[in-house]
Amino acid sequence: MEDLFGFPVSDPYRWLEDSDDARVHDWAGAQDRLFRTHRAGWRERQAWASLVDQVSSFGVSEPPTVRGSVMFLAEQLREDEQRRLIVVDVEGNRRVLVDPVEIDPSGRTGLYAWWPSREGERVAVQLEVAEQPGSDITVLDVRTGEAVDGPLPRARNTSLAWLPGGEAFYYVSRVPDEEPAPGDKRLHRRVRWHRIGSPWQADAVVFGGDDAPDHYYGLTVSADGRQLAITAMVGPASHNDVYVAELIDPEAPHFVKIVDGRTTGARVLPRFLPDNDLLLVTDYQAPCGRVCTARRCDTDPAAWRTLVAEDPRAPLDECVVLDDPSLPRPLLLVARDRHGTSTLTSHDLADGRPLAELPLPGTGVVSSLRTNIPHGRHAWFSYCDATTPPTIYRYDAVSGETARETGATTAGHTPEIRSRSVRCRAGDGTEITLFLFTPAEEHQGPRPTLLYGYGSFGMPMRPWFFPMAAAWVGAGGTYAVACVRGGGEDGRHWHDAGRGPHKQRAISDFNDAATWLIDTGLTTRDQLAIFGQSAGGLLVTAAATQRPDLYAAVIAEGPLCDMVRYERFGLGCTWTDEFGTASRPEQLQWLLAYSPYHNLTHGASYPAFLLTGAVTDLQTGEAHVNKMCAALQHATGGDRPILMRREPDTAHAASPASKSRALTADLLAFAGKYTGLSPTKTTLPFRETVTESH
């Protein structure tokens, strides 16, 4: 027990934060044995594993990056543990450029990112190993596959922008010449300039300093290489600064701050237009997003010119410029979302005038708009829906035609799924969207239901293709997604309504959505399980600690649970804009009010819990799972188990394919056991999607 600003705060399991302590090793080993004992009793786990394998997708799941005459694709075949980087030349010849498993047969090394030069002759590649705190950048010759530069160290979660000619680029890395103090979780990043062939120690620091220890930086270079724009934000904050520099001397650019995030209170993402003016995608004075143009010297948002106005009923997702000389006029493609259904429209880049709505394969989700560089004629995008894995389409702006190019497939058949959007009311009268995935066959009465939520960082939920959802529905259940406040489904206001002092609204929304599912007869308390990942893990654990009577089972993957000390673990110190900080009395009260670890009731009958996470979690920190598991096991007065599933040698949100499928099978087997859903007792027809909206 400690006193924080006059508040008595209990923390009986703080000793479990020290993963190097022998007592913690012994305790964790006992939890591993307990989990294995229970899992041995899940007799249908193998059936779930087979179903997961059948609906898992393989192949190409995101659009290509096209530079010059070369196309770069990430591909993962059914037998692959990790993605491989494929290059396709102008004649359509394919070859593997990077195969992480050849580098590390254990499968623990993954392809994290790649940045081709503008001409497509070189590519900077970043691999990451499990949860190691840093990763290197290596530059490859695309023709030979040989390394021509690097490794450049300390570049985890970096951004990189090539200059024309492929001889130099800007990138982001940690401070190179000093080690952080023990226990210092700050990012300490700098923007650096690198010339191919030069030692990384000689790379000039062009931006960043000691006054910005938690900043993320995004880099954009103009097509002619004369301008550099940098976005700077504290962690995943809701606003950012923008700096622009003319690259008279690339090693020592002079920056002008054109957007002050604290003044605008908004996100502003800059891109350079062909004349080096700026295209700004922003939620400034437009909570659902708009597209503006500005001169490089404009430091007053009043000078911005709206090119594509906000649509309050359809938040802006993304846009891309097509400016190939063969086009009658430069175009802007804009993707929006309307209650889970995407639209893609073309506009005149000169005045924003709408020209056409592009036909899409169905009423699904469009994402990852990309075009070829230096001048775009084609736009590639990913499309998916409830039973369609990500499929890549190419739009030709000259012919106006859209055609399927490649995509992912499932190992087997996917079940027929009815996908529909419904609206339910929260306790304060606010309408919440729920996506429901159910078997297409008619059914009377409630079904076992798995309810998912996230509700943080303005991250929108969409009715994407979910292998877990397909497996659950294939066994006869209902999979639901609650679009609670704190997410980005209805724009900036929706995010603001569920963050900081309002985080409790997200939790209440989730419990209200669960209550609606029960009250409408779609499910029952004994058939309802809930599932969340990372910040979504916080959502479901908080929801269950506040309303344990609503749920049969809870699954929290890599969750936040101790909100008083979350800033001390992983990247928590960069998330105070979203949750608040325990270092301020008023904000400590927000956190204590819903922190799952601090709001358990001794003797309460809690649902079955499965807390999962990486043994070394550099995002949220493994201490959350340890402490919450111990506290729940001590507090519960019910007979349902509190279990912890630890995963060694994996990352917070990415792992080898076989481990990912094994985890999904365990989660479904656990949820199925405590909601009564059996993959062996239901045989459903496969493969047609029915989409509705209410």
XYZ file of C-alpha atoms in Angstrom, residues 212-517:
306
model
C 11.558 15.429 -27.185
C 12.320 12.030 -25.607
C 9.011 10.398 -26.570
C 8.522 11.701 -30.100
C 7.680 9.671 -33.173
C 8.771 11.136 -36.501
C 7.344 10.629 -39.992
C 9.406 11.618 -43.047
C 8.344 12.755 -46.539
C 10.607 13.985 -49.355
C 9.261 15.828 -52.405
C 9.450 14.202 -55.842
C 12.314 16.461 -56.936
C 14.224 15.901 -53.677
C 14.279 19.580 -52.794
C 11.919 19.526 -49.806
C 11.665 17.480 -46.604
C 8.611 17.386 -44.327
C 8.672 15.909 -40.821
C 5.677 15.097 -38.651
C 6.409 14.963 -34.929
C 4.069 13.600 -32.287
C 4.376 12.343 -28.727
C 3.604 8.661 -29.034
C 0.258 8.064 -30.785
C -1.061 11.460 -29.685
C -4.177 13.022 -31.187
C -2.212 15.978 -32.591
C 1.149 16.544 -34.248
C 3.552 19.227 -35.419
C 4.715 19.606 -39.030
C 8.112 20.985 -40.065
C 9.270 21.701 -43.612
C 12.801 22.354 -44.887
C 14.304 23.240 -48.260
C 17.176 20.829 -48.904
C 19.815 23.267 -50.034
C 22.210 21.303 -47.843
C 20.708 17.830 -47.167
C 23.003 17.343 -44.160
C 21.929 20.576 -42.471
C 18.351 21.483 -43.468
C 16.758 24.551 -41.898
C 13.232 23.714 -40.707
C 10.190 25.951 -40.497
C 7.393 24.867 -38.198
C 4.235 25.216 -40.272
C 1.826 23.361 -37.950
C 1.792 23.607 -34.168
C -0.094 20.600 -32.848
C -0.918 22.142 -29.483
C -2.491 25.137 -31.202
C -4.494 23.176 -33.767
C -5.195 20.195 -31.487
C -5.359 18.120 -34.665
C -3.550 15.584 -36.798
C -2.069 16.921 -40.027
C -0.378 14.588 -42.526
C 1.560 16.418 -45.258
C 2.463 15.318 -48.778
C 4.191 17.270 -51.514
C 2.299 18.086 -54.687
C 4.103 18.224 -58.050
C 4.655 21.990 -57.657
C 5.995 21.372 -54.109
C 2.982 22.936 -52.464
C 1.486 20.754 -49.732
C -1.475 18.419 -49.663
C -2.698 18.183 -46.062
C -4.935 15.406 -44.774
C -6.290 16.664 -41.465
C -9.057 16.573 -38.879
C -8.487 20.255 -38.031
C -11.962 21.823 -37.848
C -13.180 18.619 -39.498
C -13.553 15.718 -37.047
C -14.270 13.268 -39.878
C -11.345 14.522 -41.953
C -10.813 16.760 -44.978
C -8.123 17.323 -47.613
C -6.519 20.757 -47.923
C -3.781 22.422 -49.928
C -1.283 24.913 -48.555
C 1.855 26.731 -49.565
C 5.055 25.629 -47.888
C 5.296 28.972 -46.104
C 1.731 28.910 -44.724
C 1.964 28.763 -40.936
C -1.617 29.892 -40.345
C -4.302 27.201 -40.843
C -6.655 29.970 -41.964
C -4.648 30.074 -45.203
C -5.337 26.414 -46.017
C -7.676 25.828 -48.931
C -10.169 22.980 -48.585
C -9.853 20.666 -51.565
C -12.186 17.853 -50.452
C -14.558 18.830 -47.680
C -15.491 16.798 -44.633
C -18.400 14.382 -44.852
C -19.751 14.170 -41.270
C -21.394 10.819 -42.034
C -18.383 9.177 -43.718
C -14.961 9.584 -42.054
C -12.006 9.986 -44.391
C -9.742 6.932 -44.382
C -6.973 7.802 -46.861
C -6.177 9.338 -50.242
C -3.601 9.107 -53.017
C -2.508 11.407 -55.875
C -2.287 10.161 -59.481
C -0.328 12.595 -61.654
C 1.070 10.644 -64.609
C 1.572 12.850 -67.722
C -0.680 10.466 -69.702
C -3.707 11.539 -67.647
C -5.999 14.328 -68.913
C -5.734 15.873 -65.444
C -4.074 14.932 -62.118
C -6.444 13.012 -59.863
C -7.009 12.495 -56.172
C -8.515 9.178 -55.043
C -10.324 9.336 -51.691
C -11.422 6.367 -49.566
C -14.143 6.884 -46.953
C -16.054 4.649 -44.566
C -19.790 4.755 -44.012
C -20.802 2.434 -41.132
C -18.328 -0.236 -42.180
C -18.741 0.032 -45.952
C -16.011 1.716 -48.000
C -16.406 4.107 -50.906
C -13.653 5.129 -53.334
C -14.087 8.334 -55.334
C -11.937 10.246 -57.828
C -11.558 14.026 -57.730
C -9.906 16.673 -59.865
C -6.675 17.498 -58.023
C -6.903 21.140 -59.120
C -10.195 21.974 -57.442
C -11.370 18.826 -55.625
C -14.383 18.457 -57.918
C -15.797 14.894 -57.662
C -15.492 13.008 -60.942
C -16.594 9.418 -60.344
C -17.263 6.737 -57.749
C -15.157 3.688 -58.476
C -16.986 0.348 -58.536
C -15.867 -2.021 -55.776
C -16.126 -5.833 -55.596
C -18.713 -5.672 -52.843
C -19.873 -3.880 -49.699
C -16.611 -4.455 -47.869
C -13.520 -2.583 -46.718
C -10.920 -0.796 -48.859
C -7.487 -0.104 -47.360
C -3.833 0.654 -48.163
C -4.171 2.887 -51.218
C -0.828 3.005 -53.076
C 0.460 4.288 -56.390
C 3.589 3.983 -58.479
C 6.379 6.526 -58.083
C 7.613 8.907 -59.472
C 4.338 9.515 -61.385
C 1.207 7.547 -60.651
C -1.070 6.156 -63.315
C -2.253 3.148 -61.338
C -3.615 2.844 -57.824
C -3.535 -0.433 -55.926
C -5.742 -1.162 -52.945
C -6.747 -4.050 -50.720
C -10.360 -5.165 -50.476
C -11.891 -7.647 -48.022
C -15.205 -8.545 -46.432
C -16.450 -11.083 -43.920
C -15.495 -14.137 -46.001
C -13.090 -12.620 -48.536
C -9.441 -12.473 -47.434
C -7.511 -9.364 -48.511
C -7.586 -9.166 -52.307
C -5.481 -6.711 -54.312
C -7.074 -4.626 -57.060
C -5.479 -2.226 -59.526
C -7.212 0.885 -60.839
C -5.982 2.288 -64.170
C -6.672 6.031 -64.208
C -6.280 6.225 -68.007
C -8.786 3.511 -68.902
C -10.886 3.944 -65.778
C -10.917 0.180 -65.247
C -10.394 -1.712 -61.988
C -9.169 -5.307 -62.076
C -8.223 -7.968 -59.556
C -4.473 -8.487 -59.564
C -3.584 -10.851 -56.728
C -4.505 -11.543 -53.141
C -4.683 -13.969 -50.270
C -6.567 -17.234 -50.205
C -7.659 -19.550 -47.432
C -6.284 -23.055 -46.964
C -9.787 -24.469 -47.242
C -13.280 -23.090 -47.672
C -14.773 -20.335 -45.564
C -18.267 -20.684 -44.132
C -21.270 -18.792 -45.405
C -21.443 -15.717 -43.197
C -24.182 -13.130 -42.837
C -22.525 -9.806 -42.046
C -24.692 -6.969 -40.803
C -24.342 -3.643 -39.084
C -26.764 -2.715 -36.298
C -27.063 0.259 -33.965
C -27.701 -0.061 -30.243
C -27.981 2.625 -27.589
C -25.519 3.214 -24.786
C -26.760 4.136 -21.338
C -26.485 7.864 -22.122
C -28.501 7.475 -25.336
C -25.544 7.526 -27.741
C -25.865 5.095 -30.647
C -23.099 2.485 -30.986
C -22.442 0.455 -34.110
C -22.160 -3.313 -33.780
C -20.884 -5.538 -36.576
C -22.465 -8.990 -36.366
C -21.111 -12.047 -38.171
C -23.502 -15.000 -38.025
C -24.138 -18.192 -39.970
C -26.202 -17.471 -43.064
C -28.765 -20.139 -42.138
C -31.842 -19.074 -40.234
C -31.728 -19.866 -36.524
C -34.203 -19.411 -33.723
C -32.864 -18.611 -30.290
C -29.560 -17.416 -28.860
C -26.126 -18.476 -30.080
C -22.756 -18.665 -28.295
C -21.217 -15.249 -28.991
C -17.691 -13.846 -28.999
C -17.690 -10.039 -28.604
C -14.570 -8.071 -29.628
C -13.619 -4.449 -28.904
C -10.690 -2.020 -28.892
C -11.758 1.581 -28.229
C -8.445 3.464 -28.029
C -6.092 5.710 -30.012
C -8.798 6.606 -32.539
C -8.398 3.170 -34.147
C -11.532 2.391 -36.195
C -13.047 -1.068 -36.277
C -14.146 -2.349 -39.665
C -15.866 -5.569 -40.815
C -12.571 -6.963 -42.107
C -11.888 -10.619 -42.798
C -11.093 -12.221 -39.420
C -9.883 -15.849 -39.468
C -10.950 -16.106 -35.820
C -14.419 -14.808 -36.709
C -14.693 -17.200 -39.661
C -13.770 -20.149 -37.436
C -16.203 -19.130 -34.683
C -19.063 -18.619 -37.136
C -18.114 -21.840 -38.939
C -18.754 -23.663 -35.670
C -22.217 -22.072 -35.421
C -21.546 -19.048 -33.216
C -21.971 -15.280 -33.533
C -18.916 -13.020 -33.729
C -19.598 -9.381 -32.801
C -17.467 -6.234 -32.936
C -18.444 -3.246 -30.771
C -17.433 0.175 -32.154
C -17.157 1.885 -28.770
C -16.135 5.464 -28.100
C -12.371 5.947 -28.027
C -12.094 4.400 -31.481
C -12.218 6.299 -34.765
C -15.338 4.899 -36.425
C -17.133 8.252 -36.424
C -14.131 10.547 -36.593
C -12.183 12.640 -34.128
C -15.123 13.422 -31.825
C -15.748 9.701 -31.341
C -12.143 9.241 -30.259
C -12.173 12.244 -27.914
C -15.390 10.998 -26.300
C -13.613 7.859 -25.053
C -10.106 8.909 -24.078
C -8.435 10.600 -21.105
C -11.075 11.571 -18.521
C -13.748 9.889 -20.666
C -12.202 6.412 -20.939
C -14.976 5.019 -18.740
C -17.387 5.739 -21.605
C -15.618 3.188 -23.793
C -15.958 0.577 -21.060
C -19.614 1.410 -20.433
C -20.315 1.308 -24.176
C -18.867 -2.184 -24.334
C -20.969 -3.412 -21.419
C -24.035 -1.757 -22.958
C -23.355 -3.550 -26.261
C -23.104 -6.856 -24.372
C -26.368 -6.110 -22.573
C -28.054 -5.383 -25.927
C -26.899 -8.734 -27.319
